[in-house]
Amino acid sequence: MAAAARARVAYLLRQLQRAACQCPTHSHTYSQAPGLSPSGKTTDYAFEMAVSNIRYGAGVTKEVGMDLKNMGAKNVCLMTDKNLSKLPPVQVAMDSLVKNGIPFTVYDNVRVEPTDASFMEAIEFAQKGAFDAYVAVGGGSTMDTCKAANLYASSPHSDFLDYVSAPIGKGKPVSVPLKPLIAVPTTSGTGSETTGVAIFDYEHLKVKIGITSRAIKPTLGLIDPLHTLHMPARVVANSGFDVLCHALESYTTLPYHLRSPCPSNPITRPAYQGSNPISDIWAIHALRIVAKYLKRAVRNPDDLEARSHMHLASAFAGIGFGNAGVHLCHGMSYPISGLVKTYKAKDYNVDHPLVPHGLSVVLTSPAVFTFTAQMFPERHLETAEILGADTHTARIQDAGLVLADALRKFLFDLDVDDGLAAVGYSKADIPALVKGTLPQPLGTSVLLSVSMNLPILGTSCK
């Protein structure tokens, strides 16, 4: 029976992996060309690592002006949101630009949880400004918006959907050179300072989708832990949940050598390739930091040690998932946040309903890992132990339940919202949530298989 269960899960994971090129932006096959590789293999035999340069240190934001001066920048766009524009992180960056004689223009209309419309507004601003460099000061929303603005300003004749992942967009490879982009993260969650992905809500279909290419990753990420002292408690928690799931999902995703088809040319090898020996190191290290420091970072806003470590963990997990990818928690998170009704998260100063990304990701995690453990039970037990579970007497067939229980305890200690009902959903919403997760027949049927095995609603965090 165990062998049959593993075969069933392996089959479903492969189906999900193939379908993931259609919607969840962390796809494994979004840019795959048909046909065999030069080696004749049908699954991949290689992986590669791509990551932005990163610089870490308290106060390192003061160096951004010098970096731009060294690059020869003459006309810089600084992107942020309206809340951050009034806070010290942006002021420190602007002071550095002024001190080093760097001409710049501020764009502060970034939307928290961006949409295609907010992306296009930023793109229009960038195209008109003819900037030769960009600085993004903010969380994942700001960094992703800036990546998109840089891309389309560098490719002004492209249609917006040209670079958007299929099937919403055309998923074309990025072949144009982009301008330098320096990312200054102010949250500890997305790891966007290290990755080549930009996520947004496609409002017409009410789904999240994105642009995924190594070409759009920032030139440099300045990781300054002083900025994390300005984050409210729930922002710290929800951002940390994103780090948690980045680490867990990238460590348990399908291995790179099982991904198919094998690229016929290395340019078509996707950024998110499947778990691999290098990403594994970063994922596990990030998870250990989350287990040790996230609760402290949430509970004490002045705990610089804890918040500094979480800032690094975000980057570490970004390096891991940025090359391995993620799976069901993120795939199912997109409609949870995209179909939001009236829920407004505490500590977020926004004028629209909002389920924060990290929260939308973590709500399904106990159910997800109960299901996926049948494929990689040893890894699930290993991560459960890191999160505090006693696994010495655990049976291998119970790996998913052990990890799910460890997650529930960890999350409830951090006052997580109790399941999808707590953010406004009911069982009547399941068809729409499924449709928004994988908007094509194959993917929908696979997700229904998952949700029938482990209902999404009511069991996620109970």
PDB file of C-alpha atoms in Angstrom, residues 7 18 49 51 150 190 227 252 270-271 275 327 331 346 397 405 432 439 446 452 462:
ATOM      1  CA  ALA A   7       3.162   6.184  -6.901  1.00  0.00           C
ATOM      2  CA  ARG A  18       3.122  20.210 -15.666  1.00  0.00           C
ATOM      3  CA  MET A  49      21.931  28.674  -9.570  1.00  0.00           C
ATOM      4  CA  VAL A  51      20.967  34.948  -7.436  1.00  0.00           C
ATOM      5  CA  ASN A 150      12.423  48.094 -15.441  1.00  0.00           C
ATOM      6  CA  THR A 190       9.367  37.538  -0.042  1.00  0.00           C
ATOM      7  CA  HIS A 227      14.530  48.676   8.453  1.00  0.00           C
ATOM      8  CA  THR A 252       9.935  19.210  -0.576  1.00  0.00           C
ATOM      9  CA  PRO A 270      13.359  27.532 -16.033  1.00  0.00           C
ATOM     10  CA  ALA A 271      14.438  29.596 -13.059  1.00  0.00           C
ATOM     11  CA  SER A 275      14.762  20.792  -5.376  1.00  0.00           C
ATOM     12  CA  HIS A 327       4.422  24.057  -4.825  1.00  0.00           C
ATOM     13  CA  GLY A 331      -0.238  27.684  -5.828  1.00  0.00           C
ATOM     14  CA  LYS A 346      -4.475  43.962  11.070  1.00  0.00           C
ATOM     15  CA  GLN A 397       3.953   6.744   7.212  1.00  0.00           C
ATOM     16  CA  ASP A 405       0.809  19.049  13.918  1.00  0.00           C
ATOM     17  CA  ALA A 432     -13.768  29.468  -7.343  1.00  0.00           C
ATOM     18  CA  PRO A 439      -7.127  27.865 -14.448  1.00  0.00           C
ATOM     19  CA  VAL A 446      -5.592  17.533  -9.970  1.00  0.00           C
ATOM     20  CA  MET A 452     -10.881  15.603  -1.710  1.00  0.00           C
ATOM     21  CA  LYS A 462      -7.228  23.136  13.132  1.00  0.00           C
TER      22      LYS A 462
END
